[in-house]
PDB file of C-alpha atoms in Angstrom:
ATOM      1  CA  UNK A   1    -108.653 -30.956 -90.223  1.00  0.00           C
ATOM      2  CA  UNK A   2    -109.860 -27.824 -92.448  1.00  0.00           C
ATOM      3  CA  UNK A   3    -109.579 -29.827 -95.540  1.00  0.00           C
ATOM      4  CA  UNK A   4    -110.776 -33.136 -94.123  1.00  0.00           C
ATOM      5  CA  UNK A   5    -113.811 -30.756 -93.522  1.00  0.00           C
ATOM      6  CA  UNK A   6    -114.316 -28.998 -96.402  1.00  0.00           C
ATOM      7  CA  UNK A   7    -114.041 -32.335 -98.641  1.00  0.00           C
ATOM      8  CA  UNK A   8    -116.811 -33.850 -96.353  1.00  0.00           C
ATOM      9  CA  UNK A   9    -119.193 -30.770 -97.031  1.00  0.00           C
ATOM     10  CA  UNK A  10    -118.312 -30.606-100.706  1.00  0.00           C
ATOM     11  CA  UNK A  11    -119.604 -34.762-100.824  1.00  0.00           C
ATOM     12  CA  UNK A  12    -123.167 -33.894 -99.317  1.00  0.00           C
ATOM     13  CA  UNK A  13    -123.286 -30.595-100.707  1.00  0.00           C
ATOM     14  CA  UNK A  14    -123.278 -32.682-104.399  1.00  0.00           C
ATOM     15  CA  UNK A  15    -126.433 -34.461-103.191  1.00  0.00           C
ATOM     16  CA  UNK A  16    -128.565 -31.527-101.684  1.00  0.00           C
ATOM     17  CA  UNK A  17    -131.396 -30.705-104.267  1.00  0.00           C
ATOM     18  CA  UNK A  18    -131.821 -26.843-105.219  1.00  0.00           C
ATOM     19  CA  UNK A  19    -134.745 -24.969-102.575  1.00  0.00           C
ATOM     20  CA  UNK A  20    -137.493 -25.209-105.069  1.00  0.00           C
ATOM     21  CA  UNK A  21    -139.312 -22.349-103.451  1.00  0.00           C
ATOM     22  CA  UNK A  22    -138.845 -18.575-104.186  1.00  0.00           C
ATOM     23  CA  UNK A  23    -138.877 -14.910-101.669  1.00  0.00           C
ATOM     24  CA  UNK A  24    -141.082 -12.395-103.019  1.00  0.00           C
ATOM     25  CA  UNK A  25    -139.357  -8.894-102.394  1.00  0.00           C
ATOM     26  CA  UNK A  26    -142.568  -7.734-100.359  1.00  0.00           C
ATOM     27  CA  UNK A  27    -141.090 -10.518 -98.546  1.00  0.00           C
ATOM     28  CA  UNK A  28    -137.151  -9.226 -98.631  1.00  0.00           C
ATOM     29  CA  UNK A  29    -138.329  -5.371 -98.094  1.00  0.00           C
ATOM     30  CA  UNK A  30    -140.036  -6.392 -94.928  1.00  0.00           C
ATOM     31  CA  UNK A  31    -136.815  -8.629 -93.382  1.00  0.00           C
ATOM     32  CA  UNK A  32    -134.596  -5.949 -94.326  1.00  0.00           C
ATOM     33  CA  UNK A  33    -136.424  -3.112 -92.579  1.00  0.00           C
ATOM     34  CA  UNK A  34    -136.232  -5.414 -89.583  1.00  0.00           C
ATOM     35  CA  UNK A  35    -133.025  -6.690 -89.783  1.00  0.00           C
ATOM     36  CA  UNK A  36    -134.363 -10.188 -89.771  1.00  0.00           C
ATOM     37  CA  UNK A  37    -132.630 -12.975 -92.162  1.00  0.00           C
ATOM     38  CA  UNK A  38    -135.178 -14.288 -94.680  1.00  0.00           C
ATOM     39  CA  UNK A  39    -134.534 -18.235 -94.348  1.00  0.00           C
ATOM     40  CA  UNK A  40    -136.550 -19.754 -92.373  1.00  0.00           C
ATOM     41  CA  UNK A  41    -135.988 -23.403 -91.120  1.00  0.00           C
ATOM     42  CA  UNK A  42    -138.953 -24.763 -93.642  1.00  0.00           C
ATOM     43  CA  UNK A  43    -137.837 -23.746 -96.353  1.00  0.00           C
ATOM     44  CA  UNK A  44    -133.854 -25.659 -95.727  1.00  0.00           C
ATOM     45  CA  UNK A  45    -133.709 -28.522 -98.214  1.00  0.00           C
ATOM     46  CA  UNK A  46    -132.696 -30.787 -95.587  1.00  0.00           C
ATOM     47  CA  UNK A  47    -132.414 -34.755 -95.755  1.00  0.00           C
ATOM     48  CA  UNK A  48    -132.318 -36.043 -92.028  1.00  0.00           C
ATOM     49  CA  UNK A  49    -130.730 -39.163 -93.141  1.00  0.00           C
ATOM     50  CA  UNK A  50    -127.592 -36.587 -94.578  1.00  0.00           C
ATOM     51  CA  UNK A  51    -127.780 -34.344 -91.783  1.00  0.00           C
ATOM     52  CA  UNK A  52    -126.957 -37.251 -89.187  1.00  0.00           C
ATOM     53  CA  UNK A  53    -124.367 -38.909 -91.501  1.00  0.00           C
ATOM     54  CA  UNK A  54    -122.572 -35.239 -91.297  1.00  0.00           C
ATOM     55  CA  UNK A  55    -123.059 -34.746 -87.616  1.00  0.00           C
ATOM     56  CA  UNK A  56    -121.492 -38.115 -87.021  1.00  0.00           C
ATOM     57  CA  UNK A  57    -118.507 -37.672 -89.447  1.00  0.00           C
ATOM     58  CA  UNK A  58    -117.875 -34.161 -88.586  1.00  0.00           C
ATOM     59  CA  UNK A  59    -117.616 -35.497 -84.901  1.00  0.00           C
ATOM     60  CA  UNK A  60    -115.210 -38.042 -86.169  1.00  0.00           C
ATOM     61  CA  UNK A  61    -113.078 -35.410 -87.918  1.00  0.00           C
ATOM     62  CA  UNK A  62    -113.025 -33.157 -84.623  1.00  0.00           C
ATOM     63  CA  UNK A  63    -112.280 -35.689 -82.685  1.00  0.00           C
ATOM     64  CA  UNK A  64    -109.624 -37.703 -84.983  1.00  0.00           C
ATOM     65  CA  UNK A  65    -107.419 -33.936 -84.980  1.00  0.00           C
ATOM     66  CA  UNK A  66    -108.254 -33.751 -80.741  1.00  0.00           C
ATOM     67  CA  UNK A  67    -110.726 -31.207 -81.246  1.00  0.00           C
ATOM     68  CA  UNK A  68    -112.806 -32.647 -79.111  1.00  0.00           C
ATOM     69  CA  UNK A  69    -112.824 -34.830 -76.137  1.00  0.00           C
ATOM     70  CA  UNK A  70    -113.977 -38.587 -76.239  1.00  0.00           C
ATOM     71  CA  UNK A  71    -117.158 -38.077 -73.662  1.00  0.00           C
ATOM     72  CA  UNK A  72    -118.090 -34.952 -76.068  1.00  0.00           C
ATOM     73  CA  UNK A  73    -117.834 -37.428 -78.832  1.00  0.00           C
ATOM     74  CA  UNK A  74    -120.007 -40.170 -77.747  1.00  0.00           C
ATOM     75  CA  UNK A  75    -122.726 -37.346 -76.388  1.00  0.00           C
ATOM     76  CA  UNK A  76    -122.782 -35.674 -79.741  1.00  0.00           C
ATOM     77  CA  UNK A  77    -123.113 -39.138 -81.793  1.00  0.00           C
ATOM     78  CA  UNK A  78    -126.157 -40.341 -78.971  1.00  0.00           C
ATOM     79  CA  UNK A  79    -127.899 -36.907 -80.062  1.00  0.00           C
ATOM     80  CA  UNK A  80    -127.390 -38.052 -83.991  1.00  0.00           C
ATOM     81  CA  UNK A  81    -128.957 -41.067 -83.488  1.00  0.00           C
ATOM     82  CA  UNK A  82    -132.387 -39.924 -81.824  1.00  0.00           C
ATOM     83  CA  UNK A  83    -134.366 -39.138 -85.205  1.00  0.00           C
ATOM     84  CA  UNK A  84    -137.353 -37.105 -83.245  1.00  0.00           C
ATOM     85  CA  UNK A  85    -135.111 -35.361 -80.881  1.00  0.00           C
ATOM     86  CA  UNK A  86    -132.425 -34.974 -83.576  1.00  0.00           C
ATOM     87  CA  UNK A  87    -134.833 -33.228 -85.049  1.00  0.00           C
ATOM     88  CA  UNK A  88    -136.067 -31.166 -82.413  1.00  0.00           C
ATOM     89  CA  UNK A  89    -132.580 -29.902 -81.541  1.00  0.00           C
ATOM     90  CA  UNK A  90    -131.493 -28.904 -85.102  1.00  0.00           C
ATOM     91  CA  UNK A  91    -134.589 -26.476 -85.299  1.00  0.00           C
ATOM     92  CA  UNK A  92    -134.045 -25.187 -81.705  1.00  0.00           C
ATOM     93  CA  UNK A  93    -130.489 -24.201 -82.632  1.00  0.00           C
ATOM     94  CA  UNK A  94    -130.987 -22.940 -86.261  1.00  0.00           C
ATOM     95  CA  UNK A  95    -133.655 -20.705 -84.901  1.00  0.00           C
ATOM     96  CA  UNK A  96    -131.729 -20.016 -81.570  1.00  0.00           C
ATOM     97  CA  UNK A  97    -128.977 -18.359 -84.096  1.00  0.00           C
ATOM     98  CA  UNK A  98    -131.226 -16.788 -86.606  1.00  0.00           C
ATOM     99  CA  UNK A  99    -132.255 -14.328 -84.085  1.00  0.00           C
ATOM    100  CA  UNK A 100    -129.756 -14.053 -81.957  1.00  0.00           C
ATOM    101  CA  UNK A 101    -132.207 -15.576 -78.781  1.00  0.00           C
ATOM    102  CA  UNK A 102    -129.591 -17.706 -77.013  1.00  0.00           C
ATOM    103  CA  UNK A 103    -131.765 -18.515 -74.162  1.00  0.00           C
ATOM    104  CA  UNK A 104    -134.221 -20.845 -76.438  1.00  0.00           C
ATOM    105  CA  UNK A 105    -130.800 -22.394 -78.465  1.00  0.00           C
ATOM    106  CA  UNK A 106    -130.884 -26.196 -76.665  1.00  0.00           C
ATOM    107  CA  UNK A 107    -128.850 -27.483 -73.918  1.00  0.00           C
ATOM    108  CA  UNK A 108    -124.720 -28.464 -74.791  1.00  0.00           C
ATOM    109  CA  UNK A 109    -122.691 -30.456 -71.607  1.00  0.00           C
ATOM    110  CA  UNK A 110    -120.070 -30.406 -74.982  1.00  0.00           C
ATOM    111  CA  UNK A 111    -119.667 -27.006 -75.386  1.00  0.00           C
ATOM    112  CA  UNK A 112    -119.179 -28.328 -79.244  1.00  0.00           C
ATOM    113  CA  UNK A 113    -122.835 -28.447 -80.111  1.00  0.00           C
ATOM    114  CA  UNK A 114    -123.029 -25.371 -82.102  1.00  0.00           C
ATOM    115  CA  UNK A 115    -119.562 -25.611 -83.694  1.00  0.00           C
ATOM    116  CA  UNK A 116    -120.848 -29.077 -84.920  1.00  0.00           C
ATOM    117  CA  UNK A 117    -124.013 -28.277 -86.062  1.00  0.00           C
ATOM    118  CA  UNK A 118    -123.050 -25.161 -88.188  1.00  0.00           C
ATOM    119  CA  UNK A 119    -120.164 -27.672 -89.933  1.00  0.00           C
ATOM    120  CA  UNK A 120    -122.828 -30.097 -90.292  1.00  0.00           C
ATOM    121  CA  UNK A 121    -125.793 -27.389 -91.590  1.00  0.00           C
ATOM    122  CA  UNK A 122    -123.188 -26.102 -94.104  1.00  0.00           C
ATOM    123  CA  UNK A 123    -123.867 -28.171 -97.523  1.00  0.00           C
ATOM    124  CA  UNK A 124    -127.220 -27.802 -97.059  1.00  0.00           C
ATOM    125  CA  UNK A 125    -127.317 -23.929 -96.403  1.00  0.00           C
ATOM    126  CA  UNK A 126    -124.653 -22.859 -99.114  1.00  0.00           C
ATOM    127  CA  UNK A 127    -127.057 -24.866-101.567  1.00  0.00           C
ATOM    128  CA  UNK A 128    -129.938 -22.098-100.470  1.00  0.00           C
ATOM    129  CA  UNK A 129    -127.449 -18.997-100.529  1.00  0.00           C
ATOM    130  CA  UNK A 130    -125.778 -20.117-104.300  1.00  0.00           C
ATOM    131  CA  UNK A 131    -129.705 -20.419-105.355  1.00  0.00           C
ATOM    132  CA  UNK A 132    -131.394 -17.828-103.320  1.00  0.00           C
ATOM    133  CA  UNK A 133    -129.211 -15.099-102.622  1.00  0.00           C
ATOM    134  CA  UNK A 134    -128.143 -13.944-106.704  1.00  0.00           C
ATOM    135  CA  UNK A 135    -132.253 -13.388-106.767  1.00  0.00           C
ATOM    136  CA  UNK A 136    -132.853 -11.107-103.775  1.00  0.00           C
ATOM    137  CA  UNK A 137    -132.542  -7.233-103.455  1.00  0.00           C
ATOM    138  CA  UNK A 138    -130.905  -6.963-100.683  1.00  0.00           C
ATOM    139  CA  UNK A 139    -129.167  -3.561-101.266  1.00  0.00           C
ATOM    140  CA  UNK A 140    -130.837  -2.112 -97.838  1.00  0.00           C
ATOM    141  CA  UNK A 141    -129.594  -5.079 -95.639  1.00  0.00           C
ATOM    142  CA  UNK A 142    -126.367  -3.195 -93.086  1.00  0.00           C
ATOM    143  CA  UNK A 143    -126.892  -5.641 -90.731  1.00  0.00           C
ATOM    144  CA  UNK A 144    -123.475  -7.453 -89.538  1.00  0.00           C
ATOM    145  CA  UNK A 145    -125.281 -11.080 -89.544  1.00  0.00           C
ATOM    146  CA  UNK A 146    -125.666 -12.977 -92.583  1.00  0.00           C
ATOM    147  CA  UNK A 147    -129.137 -11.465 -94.541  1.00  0.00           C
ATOM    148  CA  UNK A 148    -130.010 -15.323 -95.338  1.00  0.00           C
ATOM    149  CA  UNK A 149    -129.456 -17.514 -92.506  1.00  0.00           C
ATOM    150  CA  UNK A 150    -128.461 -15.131 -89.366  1.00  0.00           C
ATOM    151  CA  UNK A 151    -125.159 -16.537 -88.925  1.00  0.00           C
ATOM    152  CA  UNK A 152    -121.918 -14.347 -88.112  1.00  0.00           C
ATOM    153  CA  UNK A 153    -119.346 -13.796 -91.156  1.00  0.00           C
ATOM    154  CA  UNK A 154    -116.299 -16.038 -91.264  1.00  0.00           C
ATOM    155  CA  UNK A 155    -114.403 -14.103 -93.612  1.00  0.00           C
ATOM    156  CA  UNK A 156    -114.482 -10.987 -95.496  1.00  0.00           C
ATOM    157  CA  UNK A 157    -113.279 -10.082 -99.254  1.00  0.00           C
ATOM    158  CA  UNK A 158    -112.556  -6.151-100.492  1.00  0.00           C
ATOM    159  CA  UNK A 159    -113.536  -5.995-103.898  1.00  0.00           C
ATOM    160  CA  UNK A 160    -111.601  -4.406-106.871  1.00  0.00           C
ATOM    161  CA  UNK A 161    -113.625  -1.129-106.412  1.00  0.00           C
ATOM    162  CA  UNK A 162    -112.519  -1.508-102.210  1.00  0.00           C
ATOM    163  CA  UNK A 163    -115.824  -2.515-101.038  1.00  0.00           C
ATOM    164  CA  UNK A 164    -115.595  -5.355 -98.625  1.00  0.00           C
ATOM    165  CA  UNK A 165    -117.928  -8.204 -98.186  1.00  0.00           C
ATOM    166  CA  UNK A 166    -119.084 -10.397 -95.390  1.00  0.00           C
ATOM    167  CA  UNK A 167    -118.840 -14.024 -96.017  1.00  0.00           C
ATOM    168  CA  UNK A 168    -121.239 -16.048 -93.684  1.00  0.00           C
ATOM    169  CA  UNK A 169    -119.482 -18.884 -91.540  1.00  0.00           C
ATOM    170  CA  UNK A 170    -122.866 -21.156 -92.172  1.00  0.00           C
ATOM    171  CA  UNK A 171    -124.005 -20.686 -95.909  1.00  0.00           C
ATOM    172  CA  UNK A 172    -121.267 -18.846 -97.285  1.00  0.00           C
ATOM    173  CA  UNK A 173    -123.742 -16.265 -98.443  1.00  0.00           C
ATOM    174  CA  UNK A 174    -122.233 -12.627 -98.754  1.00  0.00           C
ATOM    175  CA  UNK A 175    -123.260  -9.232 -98.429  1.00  0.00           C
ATOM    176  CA  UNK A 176    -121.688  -5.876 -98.264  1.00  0.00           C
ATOM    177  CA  UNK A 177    -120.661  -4.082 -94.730  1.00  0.00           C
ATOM    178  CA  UNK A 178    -119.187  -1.053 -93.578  1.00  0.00           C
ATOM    179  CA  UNK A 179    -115.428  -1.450 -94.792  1.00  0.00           C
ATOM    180  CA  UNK A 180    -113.477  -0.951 -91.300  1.00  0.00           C
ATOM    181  CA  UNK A 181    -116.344  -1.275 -88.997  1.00  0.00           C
ATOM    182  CA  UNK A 182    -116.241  -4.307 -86.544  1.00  0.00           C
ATOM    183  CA  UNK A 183    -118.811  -6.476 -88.042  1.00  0.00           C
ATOM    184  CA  UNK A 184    -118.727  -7.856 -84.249  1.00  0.00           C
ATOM    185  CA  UNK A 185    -119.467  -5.164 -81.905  1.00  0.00           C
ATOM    186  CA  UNK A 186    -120.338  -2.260 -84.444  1.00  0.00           C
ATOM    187  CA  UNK A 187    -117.246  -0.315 -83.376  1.00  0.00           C
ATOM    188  CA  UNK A 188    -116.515   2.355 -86.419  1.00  0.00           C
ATOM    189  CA  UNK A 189    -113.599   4.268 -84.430  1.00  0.00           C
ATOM    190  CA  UNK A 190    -111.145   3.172 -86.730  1.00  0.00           C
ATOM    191  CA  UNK A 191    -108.268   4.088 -84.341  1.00  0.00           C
ATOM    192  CA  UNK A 192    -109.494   1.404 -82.849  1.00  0.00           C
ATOM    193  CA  UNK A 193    -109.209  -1.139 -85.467  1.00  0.00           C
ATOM    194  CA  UNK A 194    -106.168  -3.234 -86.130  1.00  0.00           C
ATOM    195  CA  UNK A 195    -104.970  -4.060 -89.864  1.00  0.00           C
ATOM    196  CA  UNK A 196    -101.978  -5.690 -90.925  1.00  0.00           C
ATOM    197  CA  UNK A 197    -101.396  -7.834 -94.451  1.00  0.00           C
ATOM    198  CA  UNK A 198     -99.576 -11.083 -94.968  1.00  0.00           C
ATOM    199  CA  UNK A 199     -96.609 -10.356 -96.829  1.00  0.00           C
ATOM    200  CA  UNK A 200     -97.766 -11.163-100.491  1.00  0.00           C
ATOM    201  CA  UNK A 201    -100.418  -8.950-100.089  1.00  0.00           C
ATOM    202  CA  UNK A 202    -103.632 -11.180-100.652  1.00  0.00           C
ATOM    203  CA  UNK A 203    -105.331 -11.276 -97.572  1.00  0.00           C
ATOM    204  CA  UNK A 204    -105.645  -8.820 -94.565  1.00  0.00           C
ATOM    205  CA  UNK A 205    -106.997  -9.123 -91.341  1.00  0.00           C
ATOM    206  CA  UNK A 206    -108.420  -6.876 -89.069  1.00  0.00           C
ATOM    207  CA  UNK A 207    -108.884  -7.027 -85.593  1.00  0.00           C
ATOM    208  CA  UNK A 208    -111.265  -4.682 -82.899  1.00  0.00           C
ATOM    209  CA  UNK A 209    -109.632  -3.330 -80.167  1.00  0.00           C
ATOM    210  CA  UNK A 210    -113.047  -2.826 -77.948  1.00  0.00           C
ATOM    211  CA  UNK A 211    -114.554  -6.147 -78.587  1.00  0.00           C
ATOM    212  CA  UNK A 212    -111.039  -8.123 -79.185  1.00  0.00           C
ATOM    213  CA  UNK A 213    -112.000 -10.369 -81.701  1.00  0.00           C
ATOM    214  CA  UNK A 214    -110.717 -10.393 -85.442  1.00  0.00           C
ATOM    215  CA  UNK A 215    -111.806 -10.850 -89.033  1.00  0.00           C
ATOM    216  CA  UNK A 216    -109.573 -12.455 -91.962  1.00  0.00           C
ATOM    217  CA  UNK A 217    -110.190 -10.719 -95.782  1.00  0.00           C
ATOM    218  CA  UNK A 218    -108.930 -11.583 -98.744  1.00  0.00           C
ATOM    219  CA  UNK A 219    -108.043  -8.246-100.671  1.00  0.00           C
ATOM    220  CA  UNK A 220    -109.108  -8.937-104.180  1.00  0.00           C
ATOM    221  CA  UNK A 221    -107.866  -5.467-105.617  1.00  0.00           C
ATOM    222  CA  UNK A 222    -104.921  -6.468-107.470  1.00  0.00           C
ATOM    223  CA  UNK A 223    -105.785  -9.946-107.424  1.00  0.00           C
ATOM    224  CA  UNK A 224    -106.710 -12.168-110.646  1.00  0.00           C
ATOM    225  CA  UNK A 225    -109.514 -14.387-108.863  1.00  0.00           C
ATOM    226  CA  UNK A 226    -112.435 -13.687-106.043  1.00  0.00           C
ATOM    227  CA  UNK A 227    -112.353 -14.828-102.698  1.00  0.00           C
ATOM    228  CA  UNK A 228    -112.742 -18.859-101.976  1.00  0.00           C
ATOM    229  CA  UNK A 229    -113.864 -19.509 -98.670  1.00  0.00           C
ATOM    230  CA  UNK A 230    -113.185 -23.375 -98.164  1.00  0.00           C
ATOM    231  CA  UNK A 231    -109.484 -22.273 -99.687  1.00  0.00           C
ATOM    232  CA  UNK A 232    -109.009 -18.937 -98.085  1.00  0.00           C
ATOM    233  CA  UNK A 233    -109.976 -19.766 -94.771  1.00  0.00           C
ATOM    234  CA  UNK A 234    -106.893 -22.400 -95.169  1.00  0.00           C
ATOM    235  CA  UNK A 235    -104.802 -20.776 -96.672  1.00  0.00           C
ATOM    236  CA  UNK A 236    -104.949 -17.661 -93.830  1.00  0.00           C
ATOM    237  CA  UNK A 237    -104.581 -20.038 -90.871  1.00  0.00           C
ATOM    238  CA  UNK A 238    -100.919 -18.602 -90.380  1.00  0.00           C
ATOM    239  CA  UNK A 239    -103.021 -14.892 -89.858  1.00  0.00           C
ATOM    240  CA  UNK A 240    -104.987 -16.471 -87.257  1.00  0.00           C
ATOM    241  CA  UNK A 241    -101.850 -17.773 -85.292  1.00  0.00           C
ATOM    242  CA  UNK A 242    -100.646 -13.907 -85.514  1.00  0.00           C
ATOM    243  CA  UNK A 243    -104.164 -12.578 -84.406  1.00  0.00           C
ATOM    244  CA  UNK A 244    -104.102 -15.106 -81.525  1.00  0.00           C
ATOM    245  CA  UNK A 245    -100.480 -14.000 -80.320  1.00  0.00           C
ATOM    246  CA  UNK A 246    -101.701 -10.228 -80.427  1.00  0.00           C
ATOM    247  CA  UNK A 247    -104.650 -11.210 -78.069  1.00  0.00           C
ATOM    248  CA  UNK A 248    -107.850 -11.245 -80.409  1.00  0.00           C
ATOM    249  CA  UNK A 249    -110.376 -14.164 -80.369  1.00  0.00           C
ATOM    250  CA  UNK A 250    -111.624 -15.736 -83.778  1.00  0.00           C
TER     251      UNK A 250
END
């Protein structure tokens, strides 16, 4: 399913034209200071005839691997193929997440709505973080959501010199974080944090025993290559089955 996935992002992402538009850093200095991400939902290069055509196949995917239910799929295609109210719902969510305001994110019998809509947001948002992100300042940002598009990391990589980075589960933006803290709950009581390696080495995983949920890294120290989230996120899937059986939540 991960890779049926990632090859359906990779397709659209190949047709998304590069944000034309640039951030001043008056601009970045002021979202820092208030811990606010910079994109907003304007300035997403977004085709709507793209964005349905991924909501629709990434509902296809989910549901072809029984990751979702038949009545969640035919309620999630109906929403696809209301242009207007599409619409509507896409920039209620986006801006639901951005800030963290959950009680103006729109209304989901599925339960699926925001899984599908951050798959389906993904080409379009990594094509703003590869442009955007290399240009921006962003040295002040210790925020634990993603500095670009709000979203929560997916994955983290340590860095030759040991720093670790955040990589965002929406635009695969990255930014640097505390290197033990809980990027989840804040929690820096590192007796309280739970590492353990897979047994070559290359990735880690580290999961917070006050909020219970865990992060996957890729430890690029001694390693020849940096961190690939569509491949990474794969190839780790045997971590998450260990995290699971210890108790944490993904």
């Amino acid at each position: 399913m991960q890779l049926a996935l990632v090859e359906l992002q990779r397709r659209v992402q190949s047709r998304v034209p590069i944000p034309t538009h640039r951030i001043d850093q008056a601009r970045v200095q002021r979202h820092v200071a208030d811990r606010r991400p910079l994109l907003a939902f304007e300035e997403i290069p977004l085709d709507w005839t793209e964005m349905r055509l991924m909501v629709r196949q990434t509902v296809d995917i989910l549901r072809r691997f029984d990751s979702l239910d038949e009545e969640g799929s035919m309620t999630l295609h109906a929403i696809a193929r209301q242009p207007e109210q599409f619409q509507q719902i896409v920039q209620r969510w986006y801006q639901s997440t951005a800030t963290g305001n959950s009680a103006s994110a729109p209304a989901d019998s599925t339960g699926m709505l925001d899984q599908v809509l951050s798959l389906a947001m993904r080409p379009f948002l990594a094509r703003c973080a590869e442009t955007l992100l290399p240009q921006l300042d962003l040295a002040g940002w210790d925020a634990a959501r993603c500095p670009l598009c709000g979203g929560e990391p997916e994955f983290a990589a340590i860095t030759p010199a040991a720093d670790r980075l955040l990589l965002c589960g929406r635009c695969t933006g990255s930014w640097h974080f505390h290197p033990l803290a809980c990027p989840f709950c804040d929690n820096h009581d590192r007796t309280r944090i739970t590492s353990f390696a897979s047994r070559d080495g290359r990735y880690r995983l580290y999961g917070c025993d006050v909020c219970h949920r865990y992060l996957k890294a890729f430890d690029g120290r001694n390693a020849a290559r940096g961190a690939l989230l569509a491949v990474d996120s794969v190839a780790t899937l045997p971590l998450d089955a260990a995290a699971i059986q210890k108790g944490y939540l993904g």
